[in-house]
Amino acid sequence: MATLEALNAEYAQYTDEFNRLWKEGNKPERLEEMKKRLQELKKQITVAKAADGGAKEAGKKERLLLKTPKGTRDYGPGEMFCREHIERTVKECFILYGGAQLDTPVFERKDILAGKYGEDQKLIFDLEDQGGEQLALRYDHTVPLARYLAMSGGTNTQSKLWQVGKVYRRDNPVMSKGRMREFSQADFDISGQWDTMIPDAEVLSLVCKILTRLEVGDFTVKINHRKILDGIFEVCGVPPARIRPISSAVDKLDKLPWSKVKEEMVVEKGLDEAAADKIGEYVKHKGSRDLLERLLADEQLVVNKSAKAGLDEMVLLFDYLDAYGITGKMSFDMSLARGLDYYTGIIYEAVTEASAPPGLNADATASIPVAPPKPRAKKFVADGEEEIDESTVGVGSIAAGGRYDNLVGLFATAAAGDEKKKAQGLPCVGISIGLDRIFALLWPKWAERGMRTKEVMAFVMSAGDGLLKERMELVQELRDAGISADFLAKRRPKGMNAQFAAGERDEVPFAVIIGGDELKSGIVTVKEQRWQITNGKKTKVESEDKGAQVKRVDLVQHIRSSGVYQLWASGKMIDV
Amino acid sequence: MATLEALNAEYAQYTDEFNRLWKEGNKPERLEEMKKRLQELKKQITVAKAADGGAKEAGKKERLLLKTPKGTRDYGPGEMFCREHIERTVKECFILYGGAQLDTPVFERKDILAGKYGEDQKLIFDLEDQGGEQLALRYDHTVPLARYLAMSGGTNTQSKLWQVGKVYRRDNPVMSKGRMREFSQADFDISGQWDTMIPDAEVLSLVCKILTRLEVGDFTVKINHRKILDGIFEVCGVPPARIRPISSAVDKLDKLPWSKVKEEMVVEKGLDEAAADKIGEYVKHKGSRDLLERLLADEQLVVNKSAKAGLDEMVLLFDYLDAYGITGKMSFDMSLARGLDYYTGIIYEAVTEASAPPGLNADATASIPVAPPKPRAKKFVADGEEEIDESTVGVGSIAAGGRYDNLVGLFATAAAGDEKKKAQGLPCVGISIGLDRIFALLWPKWAERGMRTKEVMAFVMSAGDGLLKERMELVQELRDAGISADFLAKRRPKGMNAQFAAGERDEVPFAVIIGGDELKSGIVTVKEQRWQITNGKKTKVESEDKGAQVKRVDLVQHIRSSGVYQLWASGKMIDV
């Protein structure tokens, strides 16, 4: 048997070789073969290690790997402060638009999720069968919402429901761009038999409001309509059974050049080349109401029933978008197709400049780039899963959604157990906000501005002897009055400096100092402290101010009437 | 082969028989045998069903079961409004006490969770092995926090960290009492080398503040100290290896009478009967500082090193509790032992009157009831899992925690891979607030008071013709000014009544009416609406008031200056 060292050396060499061939784009069969050999080697190494183990010194055990699972991460205090700001802003907008909150479990029965996500079904995280039900982690909020609405059986009187929570996909993560295996989505959905395009316009207005308030930078909402798209495919001669596969090829136009998409249509999906070219002519268009006019003037298109219905709805929608004052934010984009099967009406996707991969055209709305984008570099790693070179990937869309009129009915019908008796459906339209992608956009700006990590307003210190109980009592007094306060958890802190240092670490604006004599006469010293950013670094503004003598009974009012307290109480939390 | 009908009949009869024998308390072996027979029957039924399937009419398929997984549930709008109130209150208190937020993934690598929960390890939800890492859903927030702190390796400068999120346990759920398989916990932990008992007192003060603010009713925080408990066990002659098992028997005193606990110690765990009786004498005590004095006067006890160390710390703690003004809320309870292995210092548990099961003594702090509690009725159900009769179970403790000084060091040492080199530990003390149990206590009161389910402040309506775009524009104007507003999503609503009905369903306080002529002169009609509770039902207060004519430019100010707006803006949301 080969020694452990020899095996390790062979494994390392072979991995390098594999990565080189991978990058050079060698044949999949050759790579597959090498992969097998690598896995074989790894097994031998495990066996050799076990045999080797006894020989080593006793105390050493297998090291525990201290990490979060692949595609997940911890968020520490500074990051959570930013994330809470994002979540609170989104929730406030949901409330402004008349939404009511819903919460569903993080896992569902597997049969609820089955057959809803097309080929992405394989990305679902399953729970182990430990007896009892077969469960899986939720993939989005839309399917659990539809399950909830179907269970309510028409008795649910809330037409606007919102959810905020984590969803799960076993995809290849690109952590720095907010593409995670565990990620947070905030959904808002309108259900019910309302007049055409009114709820749809509400949802589009909502997403504009949220992205504006969050200051994500310039953004565009690409919109299209499934009925128009299906009409185009019919007019171009796509057989009915191939419409969904061809549509999913079109959906790749934001990542691939037209030539590659056409190749997929013709070579992989067997579409007639002329038909593909015709589709290519249609899907390269984008615009606004002008594009709508041009399509309405397309005699070939308007005779198609599906296309005509979609175009009529778009006319109505544009009228409403004008009333909401958001037409300028929209890009009617014929190349937008959206992957999920369940959409039946308008579909949309919000992008910013940062949405596109760096290698691609900086204009995120350019759907058919002339030059092919830089191919994503992949790296083979030991556990057999691929890793993506993060520098070649963009943040992607930061919000997306559409109309899905049949999903609730699908559940109701399946639960009735009789396909002939179609249960009453419930038309729905909704949007998912990608909170992690928005965080990926906003966090660098926050970090740059040196935002605080917590909201402590007053740090209570003692001059002279420890005065621990007195500090405890004053801290409680402030907290009881709703003022966040803290102190150094030491009986006898090493002088004032140790206490100032602790308060300054958290950039606490008020130092409240108690001392023996003043304590007896009911006086405390209050020193306001400020911070500034110099050369990109946050530093305390040095001041000769020795602080104000404030009567203890007036202390709460003194802090409450300060500018910094009022700014923070307003929830703005901009402390620069 | 037996027919499906015959099998079903046999299964039903056998289940009844089983439940009867179960309730009568028959021997486990006999019941186990019957259980196997039932499972056998179930398999036969499945086969028979499949064979039978083809014969039935074609259209009928297997029905989809529309439900959430066992031990989980959806929370609809009214419930979420209450839950958000609870969560927000808890977060505000965490911030008042100087905490910074942390978020960890919902699942962890299995080896992180292994060996932390004693015999409850079996309750962990595992994820299916789909290639890659072995994962499991988190069981609490404490272990992920310790993992995070060990990963930070002393570089984390935040000593107070809080987390709010869902955790998972494959336990038998008691839904109405907030005992779920998926449930929400809010944790606050203080880490670091601080002076003895100061952080511990902070945490106890925090839990009192939270429970008081949430108005859960009269509550008591039971406290005890692991070192005292261990000292007592040593003094009573428990061999060192049996201390944890005997401790876990003591922990059952809030559910079982002393006679049963003693039986467990003597019969199951082989403890000398005299030793058990001696323990019984100690653990029946509860009190306050007086009990502490009595224990300090116990010569036998104070010569024990562990007990003396614990008692000295308790003396210090009581001094601090006085400074925080919460001594009256504490019950020094010698029977409190807490199940988890990782506690090393003080332990505590908050209970209310509703914490105890209805069959038990109404005094939740009575640890050694004279009469045995009503046995929990269990029901055998088809999936082989037991269900508990919810009427016999209490809410249990609503918050719990303690000091765990070795958990972070355990991770650091395991990651270093060398047991001889003990890595630097990090002492910690913390509390978990059981948000679902608090919800179970508060929700009935909310439902009784008829709380609203959303915060819409203005409902915009049209008198006369539809005026859809005008309604959209006014709604946007209000939302832009931060006033939550909505309208009926119909082009031409069926008169004013349909619009009033829609607004009243959500108890919207302001009806804003636009009409043709007034619209031209820049006037809207604003009608304030109120609700009252009569005979337990919420109804609109009928009024002859036709509403006020308000200039459109003044509308926002008109609403903002109203009492109801200011009440809601204050976050109090009491609308009765």
Coordinates of C-alpha atoms in Angstrom, one line a residue, chain A residues 57-70 72-78 80-81 83-84 87 91 95-112 116 122-135 137-138 144 147-148 150-151 156-162 166 168 170 181-182 193-199 201-202 205 209 213 316 319-320 322-324 383 385 410-412 414-420 453-456 468-469 472-473 475-476 478-492 505-506, chain B residues 57-70 72-78 80-81 83-84 87 91 95-112 116 122-135 137-138 144 147-148 150-151 156-162 166 168 170 181-182 193-199 201-202 205 209 213 316 319-320 322-324 383 385 410-412 414-420 453-456 468-469 472-473 475-476 478-492 505-506:
Chain A
E57 CA 1.0 10.8 19.5
A58 CA -2.1 10.1 21.6
G59 CA -3.5 13.6 22.4
K60 CA -4.1 14.6 18.9
K61 CA -7.6 14.2 17.7
E62 CA -9.3 15.0 14.4
R63 CA -9.7 18.8 14.3
L64 CA -13.2 20.2 14.4
L65 CA -13.8 22.5 11.4
L66 CA -15.1 25.8 12.8
K67 CA -17.2 27.2 9.9
T68 CA -20.7 27.8 8.8
P69 CA -22.1 25.5 6.1
K70 CA -21.3 26.2 2.4
T72 CA -24.2 30.5 4.5
R73 CA -22.6 33.0 6.8
D74 CA -22.8 34.7 10.1
Y75 CA -23.7 38.4 10.2
G76 CA -22.0 40.3 13.0
P77 CA -23.1 43.5 14.7
G78 CA -22.1 46.1 12.0
M80 CA -26.8 43.3 11.2
F81 CA -27.3 47.0 11.9
R83 CA -29.5 44.5 7.5
E84 CA -32.0 45.7 10.1
E87 CA -35.5 45.0 6.6
K91 CA -41.5 46.5 6.1
I95 CA -47.3 48.7 5.6
L96 CA -47.6 51.9 3.6
Y97 CA -49.1 49.9 0.8
G98 CA -51.7 48.3 3.1
G99 CA -50.1 44.9 3.5
A100 CA -50.7 42.5 6.4
Q101 CA -48.1 40.0 7.6
L102 CA -47.9 36.3 7.1
D103 CA -45.4 33.8 8.5
T104 CA -45.1 30.2 7.3
P105 CA -42.7 27.4 8.5
V106 CA -39.2 27.2 7.2
F107 CA -39.9 23.7 6.0
E108 CA -42.8 22.2 4.1
R109 CA -44.1 18.7 3.3
K110 CA -42.2 17.6 0.3
D111 CA -45.2 17.0 -1.9
I112 CA -46.2 20.7 -1.5
K116 CA -43.3 23.8 -8.8
K122 CA -33.0 19.6 -7.8
L123 CA -31.8 22.6 -5.7
I124 CA -34.3 21.9 -2.9
F125 CA -32.8 21.0 0.5
D126 CA -34.4 17.9 1.9
L127 CA -34.7 17.0 5.5
E128 CA -33.6 13.5 6.5
D129 CA -36.3 10.9 7.0
Q130 CA -36.3 10.4 10.7
G131 CA -39.7 8.8 10.8
G132 CA -42.9 10.7 10.2
E133 CA -43.3 13.2 7.4
Q134 CA -41.1 13.8 4.4
L135 CA -39.9 17.4 4.6
L137 CA -36.7 23.6 3.3
R138 CA -38.8 26.2 1.5
P144 CA -46.0 28.4 0.8
R147 CA -50.5 26.7 0.0
Y148 CA -51.7 29.0 2.8
A150 CA -55.5 27.3 -0.7
M151 CA -55.9 26.1 2.9
N156 CA -58.9 34.7 4.0
T157 CA -60.0 38.3 3.7
Q158 CA -56.6 39.8 3.4
S159 CA -55.7 40.5 -0.2
K160 CA -52.3 42.0 0.5
L161 CA -50.0 39.7 2.4
W162 CA -46.3 40.1 3.0
K166 CA -35.1 33.0 4.8
Y168 CA -33.0 27.9 0.7
R170 CA -28.6 24.1 -3.0
R181 CA -27.7 28.9 -0.2
E182 CA -29.5 30.5 2.7
Q193 CA -60.5 39.0 -8.3
W194 CA -59.6 42.6 -8.9
D195 CA -59.8 44.7 -12.0
T196 CA -57.1 43.9 -14.6
M197 CA -53.7 45.4 -14.0
I198 CA -54.6 47.5 -10.9
P199 CA -52.9 45.2 -8.4
A201 CA -49.5 48.5 -11.0
E202 CA -49.6 48.6 -7.2
S205 CA -45.2 51.1 -7.6
K209 CA -40.8 53.0 -3.6
R213 CA -36.1 54.6 -0.2
L316 CA -53.8 49.5 -19.5
D319 CA -51.9 54.2 -18.2
Y320 CA -51.7 53.2 -14.5
D322 CA -48.4 57.1 -15.5
A323 CA -50.8 57.7 -12.6
Y324 CA -48.3 56.3 -10.2
D383 CA -15.6 17.8 -2.0
E385 CA -18.6 20.7 -5.8
L410 CA -53.5 23.9 -8.5
F411 CA -53.2 23.3 -4.8
A412 CA -57.0 23.4 -4.3
A414 CA -54.9 18.6 -5.9
A415 CA -56.3 18.6 -2.4
A416 CA -59.8 17.9 -3.8
G417 CA -58.3 14.9 -5.4
D418 CA -60.5 15.1 -8.4
E419 CA -59.0 16.7 -11.5
K420 CA -62.4 16.9 -13.2
T453 CA -23.0 48.9 15.3
K454 CA -25.4 49.6 18.2
E455 CA -27.5 52.4 19.6
V456 CA -26.2 52.9 23.1
L468 CA -20.8 50.1 41.2
K469 CA -24.2 50.1 42.7
M472 CA -26.2 50.2 38.2
E473 CA -28.9 52.4 39.6
V475 CA -28.1 53.0 34.2
Q476 CA -31.5 51.5 35.3
L478 CA -32.0 55.8 32.1
R479 CA -33.2 52.5 30.7
D480 CA -36.5 52.9 32.5
A481 CA -36.8 56.2 30.7
G482 CA -36.2 54.5 27.3
I483 CA -32.6 55.7 26.9
S484 CA -30.2 52.9 25.9
A485 CA -27.4 52.9 28.5
D486 CA -24.4 50.8 29.6
F487 CA -21.5 50.8 32.0
L488 CA -18.2 48.9 32.5
A489 CA -18.9 45.6 34.3
K490 CA -16.1 46.0 36.7
R491 CA -16.3 46.7 40.5
R492 CA -13.4 49.1 40.4
R505 CA -15.4 51.7 21.3
D506 CA -19.2 51.8 20.7
Chain B
E57 CA -62.7 5.9 -11.7
A58 CA -59.8 7.4 -13.7
G59 CA -59.9 11.1 -12.7
K60 CA -59.4 10.5 -9.0
K61 CA -55.8 10.8 -7.9
E62 CA -54.3 10.6 -4.4
R63 CA -55.3 13.7 -2.6
L64 CA -52.7 16.2 -1.7
L65 CA -52.7 16.8 2.1
L66 CA -52.8 20.6 2.5
K67 CA -51.1 21.2 5.9
T68 CA -48.0 22.5 7.5
P69 CA -45.6 19.9 9.0
K70 CA -46.3 18.5 12.4
T72 CA -45.4 23.9 12.9
R73 CA -48.1 26.4 11.9
D74 CA -48.8 29.4 9.8
Y75 CA -49.3 32.7 11.5
G76 CA -51.9 34.9 9.8
P77 CA -52.3 38.7 9.8
G78 CA -53.9 39.2 13.3
M80 CA -48.4 38.3 13.2
F81 CA -49.5 41.8 14.4
R83 CA -46.0 38.5 17.3
E84 CA -44.4 41.6 15.8
E87 CA -40.6 40.8 18.9
K91 CA -35.6 44.0 20.6
I95 CA -31.0 47.7 22.6
L96 CA -31.8 49.5 25.9
Y97 CA -29.3 47.1 27.6
G98 CA -26.6 47.8 25.1
G99 CA -26.8 44.7 22.9
A100 CA -25.6 44.4 19.3
Q101 CA -27.3 41.9 16.9
L102 CA -25.9 38.7 15.5
D103 CA -27.4 36.4 12.9
T104 CA -26.3 32.8 12.3
P105 CA -27.6 30.3 9.7
V106 CA -30.6 28.2 10.4
F107 CA -28.5 25.0 9.9
E108 CA -25.1 24.1 11.2
R109 CA -22.5 21.4 10.4
K110 CA -23.6 18.3 12.4
D111 CA -20.3 18.0 14.3
I112 CA -20.9 21.5 15.7
K116 CA -24.0 19.5 23.4
K122 CA -32.0 12.8 19.5
L123 CA -34.4 15.7 18.9
I124 CA -32.2 17.4 16.4
F125 CA -33.5 17.7 12.8
D126 CA -31.0 16.4 10.3
L127 CA -30.8 17.5 6.7
E128 CA -30.6 14.7 4.1
D129 CA -27.1 13.9 2.8
Q130 CA -27.3 15.3 -0.8
G131 CA -23.6 15.3 -1.2
G132 CA -21.2 17.7 0.5
E133 CA -21.5 18.6 4.2
Q134 CA -23.6 16.8 6.9
L135 CA -26.0 19.4 8.2
L137 CA -31.2 22.5 11.9
R138 CA -30.1 24.5 14.9
P144 CA -24.2 28.7 17.3
R147 CA -19.3 28.6 17.6
Y148 CA -19.3 32.2 16.3
A150 CA -14.8 30.6 19.0
M151 CA -14.4 31.5 15.3
N156 CA -14.9 40.0 18.7
T157 CA -15.2 43.2 20.6
Q158 CA -18.9 43.0 21.3
S159 CA -19.6 41.6 24.7
K160 CA -23.4 41.8 24.5
L161 CA -24.9 40.0 21.5
W162 CA -28.5 39.3 20.8
K166 CA -36.3 30.1 14.8
Y168 CA -36.0 23.3 15.8
R170 CA -38.3 17.0 16.9
R181 CA -41.2 21.8 16.6
E182 CA -40.3 25.1 15.0
Q193 CA -13.9 38.4 31.6
W194 CA -16.0 40.7 33.7
D195 CA -16.3 41.0 37.5
T196 CA -18.2 38.2 39.1
M197 CA -22.0 38.4 39.0
I198 CA -22.2 41.8 37.3
P199 CA -23.2 40.4 33.8
A201 CA -27.3 40.6 37.3
E202 CA -27.6 42.5 34.0
S205 CA -32.6 42.7 35.2
K209 CA -37.7 44.4 32.1
R213 CA -43.0 45.5 29.3
L316 CA -22.9 39.1 45.7
D319 CA -26.6 42.7 46.5
Y320 CA -26.7 43.6 42.8
D322 CA -31.2 45.0 45.2
A323 CA -29.4 47.8 43.2
Y324 CA -31.5 46.8 40.2
D383 CA -48.0 7.7 11.9
E385 CA -46.0 9.3 16.8
L410 CA -14.6 23.6 24.1
F411 CA -15.0 24.7 20.5
A412 CA -11.6 26.5 20.5
A414 CA -11.6 21.0 19.5
A415 CA -10.6 23.2 16.6
A416 CA -7.0 23.4 17.7
G417 CA -7.1 19.6 17.5
D418 CA -4.9 19.1 20.6
E419 CA -6.5 18.4 23.9
K420 CA -3.3 19.0 25.8
T453 CA -54.4 43.3 11.8
K454 CA -52.8 46.1 9.9
E455 CA -52.0 49.7 10.1
V456 CA -53.8 51.3 7.1
L468 CA -59.5 55.4 -10.6
K469 CA -56.4 57.4 -11.7
M472 CA -54.3 56.2 -7.4
E473 CA -52.7 59.6 -7.4
V475 CA -53.1 57.3 -2.5
Q476 CA -49.6 57.8 -3.7
L478 CA -50.4 60.0 1.1
R479 CA -47.9 57.1 1.0
D480 CA -45.2 59.5 -0.1
A481 CA -45.9 61.5 3.0
G482 CA -45.6 58.3 5.1
I483 CA -49.3 57.7 5.7
S484 CA -50.4 54.1 5.0
A485 CA -53.2 54.3 2.5
D486 CA -55.2 52.0 0.3
F487 CA -58.2 51.9 -2.1
L488 CA -60.5 49.4 -3.8
A489 CA -58.8 47.9 -6.8
K490 CA -61.8 48.3 -9.1
R491 CA -62.2 50.7 -12.0
R492 CA -65.8 51.5 -11.1
R505 CA -63.1 45.5 7.1
D506 CA -59.6 46.7 8.0

